[in-house]
Coordinates of C-alpha atoms and ligand atoms in Angstrom, one line a residue:
M41 CA 30.4 144.5 115.6
R42 CA 31.2 147.8 113.9
T43 CA 33.4 147.6 110.7
I44 CA 35.6 150.6 109.8
D45 CA 38.8 151.4 107.9
V46 CA 41.0 152.4 110.8
I47 CA 41.0 152.3 114.6
I48 CA 43.4 154.7 116.4
V49 CA 44.1 154.0 120.1
G50 CA 44.6 157.2 122.2
A51 CA 43.1 160.6 121.6
S52 CA 46.2 162.7 122.0
L53 CA 48.3 164.7 119.5
A54 CA 49.8 161.8 117.5
A55 CA 46.3 160.4 117.2
A56 CA 44.8 163.8 116.1
A57 CA 47.5 164.1 113.3
A58 CA 46.9 160.5 112.1
A59 CA 43.2 160.9 112.2
K60 CA 43.4 164.2 110.2
R61 CA 45.3 162.5 107.4
L62 CA 42.9 159.5 107.3
A63 CA 39.7 161.6 107.5
D64 CA 41.0 163.9 104.8
A65 CA 41.5 160.8 102.6
G66 CA 37.9 159.8 103.2
L67 CA 38.7 156.7 105.4
E68 CA 36.3 155.9 108.2
T69 CA 38.3 156.3 111.4
I70 CA 37.4 155.8 115.0
V71 CA 39.6 157.0 117.8
L72 CA 39.4 155.1 121.1
E73 CA 40.3 157.0 124.3
R74 CA 40.2 155.3 127.7
Q75 CA 39.5 158.5 129.6
A76 CA 36.5 160.9 129.5
L77 CA 37.3 163.8 127.2
P78 CA 38.6 166.4 127.6
R79 CA 41.1 164.5 129.6
H80 CA 44.1 165.6 131.8
K81 CA 47.6 164.9 130.4
I82 CA 50.7 165.5 132.5
C83 CA 52.9 167.8 130.4
S84 CA 54.7 171.1 130.6
G85 CA 53.0 172.1 127.3
I86 CA 55.9 173.9 125.8
L87 CA 55.4 173.4 122.1
S88 CA 58.3 173.6 119.7
P89 CA 58.1 175.9 116.6
R90 CA 57.8 172.9 114.3
G91 CA 54.9 171.6 116.4
H92 CA 53.3 175.0 116.4
R93 CA 53.5 175.2 112.6
F94 CA 51.9 171.7 112.4
L95 CA 48.9 172.8 114.5
L96 CA 48.4 176.0 112.5
E97 CA 48.7 174.3 109.1
N98 CA 46.5 171.3 110.0
F99 CA 44.0 172.5 112.5
G100 CA 43.9 176.3 112.2
P101 CA 44.5 179.1 114.7
L102 CA 44.7 178.0 118.3
P103 CA 41.8 179.2 120.5
R104 CA 42.7 181.0 123.8
E105 CA 41.2 178.2 125.9
V106 CA 43.9 175.7 124.8
L107 CA 46.6 177.8 126.4
H108 CA 48.0 178.1 129.9
D109 CA 49.2 181.4 131.4
P110 CA 51.8 182.6 130.4
V111 CA 50.3 181.9 127.0
S112 CA 53.7 181.6 125.2
C113 CA 57.3 180.6 125.7
K114 CA 60.4 182.2 124.3
G115 CA 62.7 179.2 124.7
V116 CA 64.7 177.1 127.1
T117 CA 67.2 178.1 129.8
F118 CA 69.9 175.6 130.8
H119 CA 71.4 176.0 134.2
F120 CA 74.7 174.4 135.2
P121 CA 76.4 173.5 138.5
S122 CA 79.0 176.1 137.8
M123 CA 76.1 178.6 138.1
V124 CA 76.2 179.6 134.4
S125 CA 72.7 180.0 133.0
M126 CA 72.2 179.9 129.3
P127 CA 68.9 181.1 127.8
M128 CA 68.2 179.9 124.3
D129 CA 65.5 181.4 122.2
F130 CA 63.4 179.3 119.8
F131 CA 64.0 180.0 116.2
G132 CA 61.2 182.1 114.8
G133 CA 60.0 183.7 118.0
T134 CA 57.7 182.5 120.8
T135 CA 55.6 179.4 120.8
P136 CA 52.3 178.6 122.5
H137 CA 52.1 177.2 126.0
L138 CA 49.6 174.4 125.5
H139 CA 47.0 173.3 128.1
R140 CA 47.0 169.7 127.1
K141 CA 43.6 168.9 128.5
F142 CA 42.1 171.3 126.0
S143 CA 44.6 171.5 123.1
D144 CA 44.4 167.7 122.6
H145 CA 40.6 167.7 122.7
W146 CA 40.5 170.7 120.2
A147 CA 42.9 168.9 117.8
I148 CA 41.1 165.6 117.9
K149 CA 37.8 167.4 117.2
Q150 CA 39.4 169.3 114.3
S151 CA 40.6 166.1 112.8
G152 CA 37.1 165.1 111.6
A153 CA 37.4 161.5 113.0
E154 CA 34.7 159.8 115.2
V155 CA 35.9 159.6 118.9
H156 CA 34.8 157.0 121.4
D157 CA 36.0 158.1 124.8
Q158 CA 35.8 156.1 128.0
T159 CA 36.7 153.2 125.8
S160 CA 39.9 151.3 126.7
F161 CA 41.8 149.2 124.2
V162 CA 42.3 145.7 125.7
G163 CA 43.7 143.6 122.9
L164 CA 43.8 142.7 119.2
E165 CA 43.9 139.9 116.7
D166 CA 45.5 140.5 113.3
H167 CA 43.8 138.2 110.8
G168 CA 45.8 139.5 107.8
D169 CA 43.0 141.2 105.9
H170 CA 41.4 142.7 109.0
V171 CA 42.1 143.3 112.7
I172 CA 39.7 142.6 115.5
V173 CA 40.1 145.1 118.3
Q174 CA 38.8 144.3 121.8
A175 CA 38.0 147.2 124.1
R176 CA 35.9 148.0 127.2
K177 CA 33.5 150.9 127.1
Q178 CA 32.7 152.0 130.6
G179 CA 33.5 148.5 131.8
E180 CA 31.4 146.7 129.1
P181 CA 33.3 144.6 126.4
I182 CA 33.0 145.9 122.8
E183 CA 34.7 144.8 119.6
Y184 CA 35.5 146.6 116.4
R185 CA 36.6 145.1 113.0
A186 CA 39.2 147.4 111.2
R187 CA 41.4 147.1 108.2
Y188 CA 44.3 148.8 110.1
V189 CA 45.0 149.9 113.7
I190 CA 47.3 152.7 114.9
G191 CA 48.6 152.6 118.4
A192 CA 49.0 156.3 119.4
D193 CA 48.7 155.4 123.1
G194 CA 51.7 157.0 124.7
P195 CA 54.7 155.7 126.7
S196 CA 53.2 152.7 128.3
S197 CA 51.4 151.7 125.1
P198 CA 48.9 148.8 125.6
V199 CA 49.1 148.3 121.8
I200 CA 52.8 147.5 122.0
R201 CA 52.2 145.2 124.9
A202 CA 49.6 143.4 122.8
L203 CA 52.1 143.0 119.9
Y204 CA 55.3 142.4 122.0
P205 CA 54.4 141.4 125.5
D206 CA 58.1 141.4 126.6
Y207 CA 59.1 144.7 125.1
P208 CA 58.5 146.8 128.2
K209 CA 61.0 144.7 130.1
T210 CA 63.7 145.4 127.6
I211 CA 63.9 149.2 127.8
P212 CA 64.9 151.5 130.7
W213 CA 62.0 153.2 132.4
F214 CA 62.2 156.5 134.3
F215 CA 59.7 158.3 136.4
V216 CA 58.9 162.0 136.4
G217 CA 57.0 163.9 139.1
Q218 CA 56.0 167.5 139.5
K219 CA 54.6 169.6 142.3
F220 CA 52.8 173.0 142.1
H221 CA 53.8 175.9 144.4
E222 CA 52.3 179.3 145.1
I223 CA 55.1 181.8 144.4
I224 CA 56.5 184.1 147.1
E225 CA 59.4 185.4 144.9
C226 CA 60.7 183.8 141.7
P227 CA 63.6 185.4 139.7
L228 CA 63.4 182.6 137.0
D229 CA 62.2 184.3 133.8
E230 CA 58.6 183.0 133.3
Q231 CA 59.0 183.3 129.5
Y232 CA 61.4 180.3 129.6
F233 CA 61.3 176.6 130.4
H234 CA 64.2 176.0 132.9
F235 CA 66.3 172.8 132.9
W236 CA 69.2 171.9 135.2
F237 CA 72.2 169.8 134.0
H238 CA 73.1 168.9 137.5
P239 CA 74.1 165.4 138.7
G240 CA 73.4 166.4 142.3
L241 CA 69.7 167.1 141.5
G242 CA 68.9 164.2 139.3
H243 CA 68.9 163.2 135.6
Y244 CA 65.9 165.4 134.7
T245 CA 65.1 168.5 136.7
W246 CA 62.9 171.3 135.5
S247 CA 60.9 174.3 136.6
H248 CA 58.5 176.8 134.9
A249 CA 55.6 179.1 135.6
R250 CA 52.0 178.0 135.0
D251 CA 48.7 179.8 135.8
G252 CA 50.2 181.8 138.6
R253 CA 52.1 178.9 140.2
Q254 CA 55.6 177.5 139.8
I255 CA 56.1 173.9 138.8
V256 CA 59.1 172.1 140.2
G257 CA 59.7 168.7 138.6
V258 CA 62.2 165.9 138.9
G259 CA 63.1 162.7 137.2
F260 CA 63.8 159.6 139.3
K261 CA 64.3 155.9 139.0
T262 CA 62.4 152.9 140.6
G263 CA 63.1 152.9 144.3
D264 CA 63.8 156.6 144.6
N265 CA 61.7 158.7 146.9
F266 CA 60.0 161.5 144.8
A267 CA 59.2 163.7 147.8
K268 CA 62.9 163.7 148.9
K269 CA 64.2 164.3 145.4
H270 CA 61.7 167.2 145.0
A271 CA 62.7 168.7 148.4
V272 CA 66.4 168.7 147.4
V273 CA 65.5 170.6 144.2
Q274 CA 63.3 173.1 146.0
Q275 CA 66.0 173.8 148.5
Y276 CA 68.6 174.2 145.7
L277 CA 66.4 176.6 143.8
H278 CA 66.0 178.6 147.0
D279 CA 69.7 178.7 147.9
K280 CA 71.2 179.1 144.4
H281 CA 68.5 181.0 142.5
G282 CA 66.6 182.9 145.2
V283 CA 63.3 181.1 144.3
K284 CA 61.0 181.4 147.3
L285 CA 58.0 179.1 147.1
Q286 CA 55.1 178.1 149.4
P287 CA 54.9 174.4 150.3
A288 CA 53.5 172.4 147.4
G289 CA 49.7 171.8 147.1
D290 CA 48.2 168.4 147.2
D291 CA 47.9 168.1 143.4
H292 CA 51.3 166.7 142.6
E293 CA 51.5 164.1 139.9
G294 CA 53.9 161.8 138.0
C295 CA 54.2 159.1 135.4
A296 CA 56.5 156.5 133.9
E297 CA 58.4 157.5 130.7
N298 CA 60.0 155.4 128.0
F299 CA 62.8 157.9 127.8
G300 CA 65.6 156.7 125.6
P301 CA 64.5 154.7 122.5
S302 CA 65.1 157.7 120.2
L303 CA 68.5 158.3 121.7
I304 CA 69.6 154.8 120.8
N305 CA 67.6 154.5 117.6
R306 CA 65.4 151.7 118.9
Y307 CA 61.9 152.5 117.7
V308 CA 58.8 150.3 117.6
F309 CA 56.7 150.7 114.5
G310 CA 54.4 147.7 114.8
K311 CA 53.7 144.6 112.7
G312 CA 51.2 143.4 110.2
N313 CA 48.3 145.8 110.0
V314 CA 49.1 147.5 113.2
L315 CA 51.2 150.6 113.3
V316 CA 52.7 152.3 116.4
T317 CA 53.3 156.0 116.5
G318 CA 54.1 159.0 118.7
Q319 CA 55.8 158.5 122.0
A320 CA 54.6 154.9 122.0
A321 CA 56.9 154.3 119.1
G322 CA 59.8 156.0 121.0
F323 CA 59.6 159.5 119.6
L324 CA 60.9 161.9 122.3
N325 CA 63.3 164.7 121.7
M326 CA 66.1 165.8 123.9
I327 CA 64.9 167.3 127.3
G328 CA 61.6 165.4 126.9
E329 CA 60.0 167.5 124.2
G330 CA 57.6 165.0 122.5
M331 CA 54.7 166.9 121.0
S332 CA 56.2 167.9 117.7
C333 CA 57.5 164.4 116.9
A334 CA 54.2 163.0 118.1
L335 CA 52.3 165.2 115.6
H336 CA 54.7 164.5 112.7
S337 CA 55.0 160.8 113.3
G338 CA 51.3 160.5 113.8
A339 CA 50.6 162.2 110.5
I340 CA 53.1 159.9 108.7
S341 CA 51.3 156.8 110.2
G342 CA 48.0 158.1 108.7
E343 CA 49.7 158.9 105.3
A344 CA 51.3 155.4 105.3
I345 CA 47.8 153.8 105.4
V346 CA 46.5 156.1 102.7
E347 CA 49.6 155.3 100.5
A348 CA 49.4 151.5 101.2
R349 CA 45.8 151.5 100.0
L350 CA 46.5 153.6 96.9
R351 CA 49.5 151.5 95.8
N352 CA 48.2 148.2 97.1
R353 CA 51.4 147.7 99.1
P354 CA 52.0 146.3 102.7
V355 CA 51.4 149.1 105.2
Q356 CA 54.6 148.3 107.2
E357 CA 56.7 148.7 104.1
M358 CA 55.1 152.2 103.4
Y359 CA 55.4 153.3 107.0
R360 CA 59.0 152.3 107.5
K361 CA 60.0 154.1 104.4
M362 CA 58.0 157.2 105.2
I363 CA 59.0 157.4 108.9
A364 CA 62.7 157.5 108.2
S365 CA 62.9 161.3 107.9
E366 CA 61.2 161.7 111.3
V367 CA 63.6 159.1 112.9
R368 CA 66.6 161.0 111.5
R369 CA 65.2 164.4 112.8
T370 CA 64.5 163.0 116.3
S371 CA 67.6 161.0 116.8
D372 CA 69.8 163.8 115.5
Q373 CA 68.7 165.9 118.4
W374 CA 70.7 163.6 120.7
N375 CA 73.8 163.4 118.5
P376 CA 76.6 165.3 120.2
L377 CA 78.4 165.9 116.8
K378 CA 75.2 167.3 115.4
I379 CA 74.7 169.5 118.5
A380 CA 78.2 170.8 118.3
F381 CA 78.4 171.4 114.5
D382 CA 74.9 171.6 113.2
K383 CA 71.5 172.9 114.4
P384 CA 69.3 169.8 115.2
H385 CA 67.4 171.7 117.9
E386 CA 64.8 174.4 117.5
A387 CA 66.5 176.7 120.0
D388 CA 70.0 178.0 119.1
F389 CA 72.4 176.1 121.4
P390 CA 75.6 177.1 119.4
A391 CA 74.6 180.8 119.5
A392 CA 73.8 180.7 123.2
L393 CA 77.1 179.0 123.9
G394 CA 79.0 181.4 121.6
A395 CA 77.5 184.4 123.5
L396 CA 79.2 183.3 126.7
G397 CA 82.8 184.3 127.6
W398 CA 85.4 181.6 127.0
R399 CA 85.7 180.7 130.7
D400 CA 81.9 180.1 131.0
R401 CA 82.0 178.2 127.8
A402 CA 84.6 175.9 129.2
R403 CA 82.6 175.5 132.4
V404 CA 79.5 174.6 130.5
M405 CA 81.3 172.0 128.3
K406 CA 82.8 170.4 131.5
D407 CA 79.4 170.4 133.2
I408 CA 77.7 168.7 130.3
W409 CA 80.5 166.1 130.1
N410 CA 80.2 165.4 133.8
F411 CA 76.4 165.1 133.5
V412 CA 76.2 162.9 130.4
V413 CA 79.3 160.7 130.7
L414 CA 80.4 160.6 134.4
Y415 CA 77.0 160.8 136.2
K416 CA 77.0 157.4 138.0
E417 CA 73.3 157.4 138.7
F418 CA 72.6 157.8 135.0
K419 CA 73.7 154.1 134.6
W420 CA 73.4 153.7 130.9
G421 CA 74.7 157.2 130.3
R422 CA 78.1 156.0 129.0
Q423 CA 76.6 153.3 126.9
I424 CA 74.1 155.6 125.2
F425 CA 76.7 158.3 124.7
R426 CA 78.9 155.8 122.9
A427 CA 75.9 154.7 120.8
A428 CA 75.1 158.3 119.9
M429 CA 78.7 158.9 118.9
Q430 CA 78.6 156.0 116.6
R431 CA 75.7 157.3 114.6
P432 CA 76.4 158.7 111.1
L433 CA 76.6 162.4 111.1
I434 CA 74.8 162.6 107.8
G435 CA 72.5 160.1 106.1
G436 CA 70.5 157.2 107.1
Y437 CA 69.9 155.3 110.3
S438 CA 70.0 151.6 110.6
M439 CA 66.5 150.1 110.5
R440 CA 67.8 146.8 111.9
K441 CA 67.1 147.7 115.5
W442 CA 63.5 148.8 114.9
L443 CA 60.7 146.5 115.9
Ligands
LIG760 C1 56.1 165.9 133.0 C2 56.1 165.9 131.5 C3 56.4 167.1 130.8 C4 56.4 167.2 129.4 N1 56.6 168.4 128.9 C5 56.6 168.5 127.5 C6 56.8 169.7 126.9 O1 56.9 170.8 127.5 N2 56.8 169.8 125.5 C7 56.7 168.7 124.8 O2 56.7 168.7 123.5 N3 56.5 167.4 125.4 C8 56.5 167.3 126.7 N4 56.3 166.1 127.3 C9 56.1 164.9 126.4 C10 54.8 164.9 125.8 O3 53.8 165.1 126.7 C11 54.6 163.5 125.0 O4 55.7 163.2 124.3 C12 53.4 163.6 124.1 O5 52.2 163.9 124.8 C13 53.2 162.3 123.4 O6 52.1 162.3 122.6 P1 51.4 161.0 122.1 O7 50.2 161.5 121.3 O8 52.4 160.1 121.5 O9 50.9 160.2 123.4 P2 50.2 160.7 124.7 O10 50.1 162.2 124.8 O11 50.9 160.0 125.9 O12 48.7 160.2 124.6 C14 48.4 158.8 124.7 C15 46.9 158.7 124.8 O13 46.5 157.3 124.8 C16 45.5 157.1 125.8 N5 45.5 155.7 126.1 C17 46.5 155.0 126.8 N6 46.1 153.7 127.0 C18 44.9 153.6 126.3 C19 44.0 152.5 126.2 N7 44.3 151.3 126.7 N8 42.9 152.7 125.5 C20 42.6 153.9 124.9 N9 43.4 155.0 125.1 C21 44.5 154.8 125.8 C22 45.9 158.0 126.9 O14 44.9 158.3 127.8 C23 46.3 159.3 126.1 O15 45.2 160.1 125.9 C24 56.2 166.0 128.7 C25 56.0 164.8 129.3 C26 55.9 164.7 130.7 C27 55.6 163.4 131.4

């Protein structure tokens, strides 16, 4: 059995950031990835400016092959049922449009950690002074002995399931699906990610250009029919925005999302010698942007291990102290008071709203209210809106709810 300092589960962006901190500190680190690398990852790939800075500062300039076409994105455009469209530019200019299959592989290679792909995490036993990790490499059982483990294994996190088997039953799950269309005519600006605040379309509806095709995506809940939801959105884009698309190709895709823990400040950070980070921990910004907080939380999980060793302190104590800044930053993005009076986002919502005439501004506010508070299908909408309103505008977040 191989003995190492740290095992990281998942070879994505949170993992790359954690691995970089650990490898830089001289800790022997192995990253386990269940898929063969480079692996596909369903994602729009729109990186926030803060995520972009993280990649540049930690891994260097991005090679062309880690980008889709268009290679960059100016910002996000919100569309409302009242037919007001509100483009918001990212602070500091355009950001890269990542091709996750290649960007994640590039970042993990740059981290300097050893990577074992086609190796699935199966379970763990925390013995206090070490953790035994059980995995399967191409079907064959394999065990590792590590001082610490980091679960950077995404929304369905097998590491969380190993620590808290009942946790997945306690949070709301959503599904997202997207289809790819050849374009006949598309007036939507390809330099923006487009998002619809429209109860008639669903709780999460988006579209953007990628490699010469148009993606049309919808969020849906268990029991909903993805094809029907998608058809409604495609028809709406045609009728209201003049978007003419060919029927979708066969390569549609979807996945389950743990959308919401950051909204209600209910993160999972692990226990004992096992840390959880990235989207597995619940980090996901508003409108589903998760790469920047995956990178930053991942780096903090790696730093927490380095600090715990240096100071001879329990790693959970270090991690929970150090992660508080990222919690505040991510949860603030959902806070209506922060959105109205501050700038928690990386695109300028107040400026875009201010640029509208007062009639359109009133329409937008009414549409947002209808979407967040009155939308019946968004069952826990009212509950989470109340929870968000109760958060402190400035200062700390309660850690009592964190696992
Ligand atoms: C449709 C869609 C569009 C999105 N668009 C954007 C966007 O435009 N911008 C943005 O910032 N975010 C976007 N996101 C969110 C973003 O993709 C995630 O928040 C981000 O990838 C989370 O990173 P992570 O490192 O925490 O985990 P993930 O990227 O989910 O990676 C987890 C890794 O763990 C591996 N793994 C899982 N189980 C095991 C196991 N048992 N053993 C070993 N390895 C395992 C997986 O294969 C994967 O490689 C989008 C998400 C979806 C679904």
